[in-house]
Amino acid sequence: MQDWLTIDRFKTYLRAAGNNTQRAFDLYQWNTAVNAALLHDFAHVEVALRNALHRELSTLVQPSLTWLAAPTALTLFPVAMTTNKAGTSYDANEWLRGRLHDARVKFKCGHTSQQLSPTDAGRIVADLTFGVWVELLHSRFEPTIWTNALRNAFAQGIARQDVYSRLRTLNDVRNRLAHHEPNLTTVNKAHRELFWLLSVLDRDVQRHVRAHSQVASLLAAKP
């Protein structure tokens, strides 16, 4: 068993199980199940979030244009030079523009055209990582795309920082889930944050996810 999971990986479960090998394996099985259940709920959150942000960003450009194209992306996410802790200057928006560029290349969309077909736009939106949508809510965008558009994706009066901080947490957890990492102590908080986000994003989606989620029952059955 330890050859299968590796000793370093399995010892996390052994410590949590008080060095009881059977209980440690039960915890591993439980962690696998609860990760899958949380990813199920997360899928609804990610789709709802990206579609809401895409809808609001689309209001910032003329109906004949798209925010996903190269020229409009450069307008919305211009060169923003800043300095990191090591004193190195860098463009804070380069990563974001780069992810949009990579998606356009992937789907062979024109790099200079300000318009994309609805099909291509839909493919790009679906292809962008969760981290892209989180980055759009960074504090540097508060006076621009947050104030002018993205705040309308959430319940009235919700602060950008409250959404961003929870999304950062959820993104970290999501990455752990995707890599099948132990989440023995983080699932409960992550699930609360997930439902808070849905409560300010779309209560209909929140009700649907709550009705179909398996996370609470798995939490109650933790070995």
Short mmCIF file of C-alpha atoms in Angstrom, two decimals:
data_model
loop_
_atom_site.label_atom_id
_atom_site.label_comp_id
_atom_site.label_asym_id
_atom_site.label_seq_id
_atom_site.Cartn_x
_atom_site.Cartn_y
_atom_site.Cartn_z
CA MET A 1 0.00 0.00 0.00
CA GLN A 2 2.74 2.45 0.93
CA ASP A 3 4.58 1.59 -2.30
CA TRP A 4 1.39 2.48 -4.19
CA LEU A 5 0.83 5.79 -2.39
CA THR A 6 4.50 6.46 -1.49
CA ILE A 7 5.63 6.66 2.11
CA ASP A 8 5.80 10.47 2.13
CA ARG A 9 2.23 10.75 0.86
CA PHE A 10 0.82 8.08 3.15
CA LYS A 11 2.47 9.44 6.31
CA THR A 12 0.13 12.44 6.17
CA TYR A 13 -2.76 10.04 6.68
CA LEU A 14 -0.84 7.97 9.24
CA ARG A 15 -0.25 11.05 11.39
CA ALA A 16 -3.92 12.01 11.18
CA ALA A 17 -4.90 8.43 12.09
CA GLY A 18 -2.57 8.15 15.09
CA ASN A 19 -0.35 5.68 13.19
CA ASN A 20 -3.25 3.26 12.71
CA THR A 21 -2.63 1.87 9.22
CA GLN A 22 -6.21 0.78 8.53
CA ARG A 23 -7.69 4.07 9.67
CA ALA A 24 -5.06 5.91 7.63
CA PHE A 25 -6.14 4.06 4.50
CA ASP A 26 -9.78 4.76 5.38
CA LEU A 27 -8.89 8.44 5.60
CA TYR A 28 -7.20 8.23 2.21
CA GLN A 29 -10.32 6.69 0.72
CA TRP A 30 -12.47 9.33 2.41
CA ASN A 31 -10.21 12.14 1.17
CA THR A 32 -10.50 10.83 -2.39
CA ALA A 33 -14.29 10.74 -2.13
CA VAL A 34 -14.68 14.16 -0.52
CA ASN A 35 -12.28 15.73 -3.04
CA ALA A 36 -14.40 14.37 -5.88
CA ALA A 37 -17.58 15.66 -4.22
CA LEU A 38 -16.07 19.10 -3.70
CA LEU A 39 -14.89 19.21 -7.32
CA HIS A 40 -18.48 18.43 -8.36
CA ASP A 41 -19.71 21.49 -6.45
CA PHE A 42 -16.78 23.53 -7.65
CA ALA A 43 -17.66 22.84 -11.28
CA HIS A 44 -20.97 24.68 -10.85
CA VAL A 45 -19.25 27.60 -9.13
CA GLU A 46 -16.61 27.93 -11.83
CA VAL A 47 -19.12 27.90 -14.68
CA ALA A 48 -21.42 30.39 -12.94
CA LEU A 49 -18.51 32.71 -12.13
CA ARG A 50 -16.90 32.74 -15.54
CA ASN A 51 -20.20 33.27 -17.34
CA ALA A 52 -21.15 36.12 -15.00
CA LEU A 53 -17.79 37.87 -15.39
CA HIS A 54 -17.80 37.32 -19.15
CA ARG A 55 -21.29 38.84 -19.34
CA GLU A 56 -20.27 41.94 -17.40
CA LEU A 57 -16.96 42.42 -19.19
CA SER A 58 -18.86 42.31 -22.47
CA THR A 59 -20.70 45.48 -21.43
CA LEU A 60 -17.41 47.42 -21.55
CA VAL A 61 -17.06 47.10 -25.32
CA GLN A 62 -19.33 47.87 -28.23
CA PRO A 63 -21.77 45.09 -29.16
CA SER A 64 -19.80 44.40 -32.34
CA LEU A 65 -16.56 43.85 -30.39
CA THR A 66 -15.34 41.43 -27.73
CA TRP A 67 -13.19 41.94 -24.64
CA LEU A 68 -11.35 38.70 -25.48
CA ALA A 69 -9.67 40.02 -28.65
CA ALA A 70 -6.12 41.36 -28.58
CA PRO A 71 -6.79 45.12 -29.04
CA THR A 72 -9.60 45.31 -26.48
CA ALA A 73 -7.70 43.11 -24.03
CA LEU A 74 -4.79 45.54 -24.20
CA THR A 75 -7.18 48.42 -23.49
CA LEU A 76 -8.80 46.70 -20.51
CA PHE A 77 -5.55 45.20 -19.19
CA PRO A 78 -2.89 47.73 -20.22
CA VAL A 79 0.80 47.55 -19.42
CA ALA A 80 1.01 48.13 -15.66
CA MET A 81 4.59 48.27 -14.48
CA THR A 82 5.22 47.53 -10.84
CA THR A 83 8.04 46.17 -8.67
CA ASN A 84 8.17 42.87 -6.81
CA LYS A 85 9.74 42.25 -3.40
CA ALA A 86 13.11 41.58 -5.02
CA GLY A 87 13.03 45.01 -6.64
CA THR A 88 12.47 43.66 -10.15
CA SER A 89 10.10 45.59 -12.41
CA TYR A 90 7.42 43.68 -14.26
CA ASP A 91 4.12 44.20 -16.07
CA ALA A 92 1.37 43.11 -13.67
CA ASN A 93 -1.09 42.50 -16.52
CA GLU A 94 1.25 40.55 -18.80
CA TRP A 95 0.23 37.17 -17.39
CA LEU A 96 -3.46 37.93 -17.92
CA ARG A 97 -3.00 39.12 -21.50
CA GLY A 98 -0.79 36.11 -22.09
CA ARG A 99 -3.50 33.66 -21.05
CA LEU A 100 -5.95 35.32 -23.45
CA HIS A 101 -3.35 35.23 -26.22
CA ASP A 102 -2.65 31.53 -25.61
CA ALA A 103 -6.36 30.72 -25.81
CA ARG A 104 -6.75 32.66 -29.07
CA VAL A 105 -3.78 30.79 -30.53
CA LYS A 106 -5.18 27.46 -29.35
CA PHE A 107 -8.44 28.05 -31.18
CA LYS A 108 -6.75 29.74 -34.15
CA CYS A 109 -8.53 33.05 -33.62
CA GLY A 110 -7.26 36.22 -35.27
CA HIS A 111 -4.77 38.09 -33.10
CA THR A 112 -5.59 41.55 -34.43
CA SER A 113 -9.33 41.25 -35.03
CA GLN A 114 -11.52 42.99 -32.48
CA GLN A 115 -14.28 40.48 -33.09
CA LEU A 116 -14.53 36.76 -32.52
CA SER A 117 -17.35 34.46 -33.49
CA PRO A 118 -19.70 33.49 -30.64
CA THR A 119 -18.36 29.95 -30.94
CA ASP A 120 -14.74 31.06 -30.60
CA ALA A 121 -15.57 33.40 -27.72
CA GLY A 122 -17.37 30.57 -25.94
CA ARG A 123 -14.39 28.26 -26.42
CA ILE A 124 -12.00 30.82 -25.00
CA VAL A 125 -14.19 31.53 -21.98
CA ALA A 126 -14.43 27.81 -21.23
CA ASP A 127 -10.70 27.29 -21.76
CA LEU A 128 -9.44 30.01 -19.42
CA THR A 129 -8.27 28.69 -16.09
CA PHE A 130 -10.00 29.51 -12.83
CA GLY A 131 -6.97 31.58 -11.90
CA VAL A 132 -7.71 33.99 -14.76
CA TRP A 133 -11.15 34.78 -13.36
CA VAL A 134 -9.68 35.24 -9.89
CA GLU A 135 -7.03 37.62 -11.27
CA LEU A 136 -9.73 39.81 -12.83
CA LEU A 137 -10.83 40.70 -9.30
CA HIS A 138 -7.40 41.89 -8.13
CA SER A 139 -7.25 45.24 -6.34
CA ARG A 140 -5.51 46.96 -9.27
CA PHE A 141 -8.75 46.60 -11.25
CA GLU A 142 -11.00 48.12 -8.58
CA PRO A 143 -11.17 51.61 -10.17
CA THR A 144 -11.66 50.21 -13.66
CA ILE A 145 -13.28 46.91 -14.58
CA TRP A 146 -14.62 46.23 -11.06
CA THR A 147 -16.31 49.60 -10.64
CA ASN A 148 -17.48 49.78 -14.25
CA ALA A 149 -18.66 46.22 -14.72
CA LEU A 150 -17.66 43.27 -12.55
CA ARG A 151 -19.37 44.49 -9.38
CA ASN A 152 -22.66 43.96 -11.22
CA ALA A 153 -21.99 40.22 -11.31
CA PHE A 154 -22.50 40.06 -7.54
CA ALA A 155 -25.14 41.04 -5.02
CA GLN A 156 -25.44 44.78 -4.45
CA GLY A 157 -22.94 46.22 -1.99
CA ILE A 158 -20.52 43.29 -2.02
CA ALA A 159 -16.92 44.42 -1.65
CA ARG A 160 -14.42 43.31 -4.24
CA GLN A 161 -11.92 42.29 -1.56
CA ASP A 162 -14.44 39.94 0.08
CA VAL A 163 -14.96 38.14 -3.22
CA TYR A 164 -11.28 38.13 -4.16
CA SER A 165 -10.01 36.76 -0.85
CA ARG A 166 -12.46 33.87 -0.94
CA LEU A 167 -11.67 33.12 -4.56
CA ARG A 168 -7.96 33.00 -3.73
CA THR A 169 -8.69 30.46 -1.01
CA LEU A 170 -10.93 28.42 -3.29
CA ASN A 171 -8.36 28.50 -6.09
CA ASP A 172 -5.69 27.10 -3.77
CA VAL A 173 -8.02 24.33 -2.61
CA ARG A 174 -9.13 23.59 -6.16
CA ASN A 175 -5.51 23.11 -7.22
CA ARG A 176 -4.99 20.67 -4.37
CA LEU A 177 -8.10 18.78 -5.38
CA ALA A 178 -6.96 18.57 -8.99
CA HIS A 179 -3.65 17.07 -7.86
CA HIS A 180 -5.31 14.63 -5.43
CA GLU A 181 -3.62 16.20 -2.43
CA PRO A 182 -4.74 15.64 1.18
CA ASN A 183 -7.48 18.03 2.27
CA LEU A 184 -8.21 16.57 5.68
CA THR A 185 -8.62 19.90 7.45
CA THR A 186 -9.54 22.36 4.69
CA VAL A 187 -12.70 20.90 3.15
CA ASN A 188 -15.17 22.31 5.67
CA LYS A 189 -13.93 25.89 5.35
CA ALA A 190 -13.64 25.62 1.57
CA HIS A 191 -17.22 24.41 1.31
CA ARG A 192 -18.46 27.32 3.43
CA GLU A 193 -16.57 29.77 1.25
CA LEU A 194 -17.98 28.13 -1.86
CA PHE A 195 -21.56 28.58 -0.65
CA TRP A 196 -20.88 32.16 0.44
CA LEU A 197 -19.64 32.91 -3.07
CA LEU A 198 -22.74 31.36 -4.62
CA SER A 199 -24.94 33.35 -2.23
CA VAL A 200 -23.62 36.62 -3.66
CA LEU A 201 -23.32 35.35 -7.23
CA ASP A 202 -26.49 33.39 -7.97
CA ARG A 203 -28.85 32.04 -5.31
CA ASP A 204 -30.57 29.74 -7.80
CA VAL A 205 -27.26 28.02 -8.46
CA GLN A 206 -26.60 27.95 -4.73
CA ARG A 207 -29.88 26.13 -4.09
CA HIS A 208 -29.17 23.66 -6.89
CA VAL A 209 -25.67 22.87 -5.62
CA ARG A 210 -26.87 22.51 -2.03
CA ALA A 211 -29.60 20.10 -3.12
CA HIS A 212 -27.14 17.87 -4.98
CA SER A 213 -23.96 18.21 -2.96
CA GLN A 214 -22.50 15.13 -1.26
CA VAL A 215 -19.90 17.04 0.75
CA ALA A 216 -21.89 17.52 3.96
CA SER A 217 -22.75 13.81 4.24
CA LEU A 218 -19.13 12.85 3.61
CA LEU A 219 -17.93 15.32 6.24
CA ALA A 220 -20.30 13.71 8.72
CA ALA A 221 -18.93 10.26 7.86
CA LYS A 222 -15.23 11.15 8.18
CA PRO A 223 -13.34 8.17 9.67
#
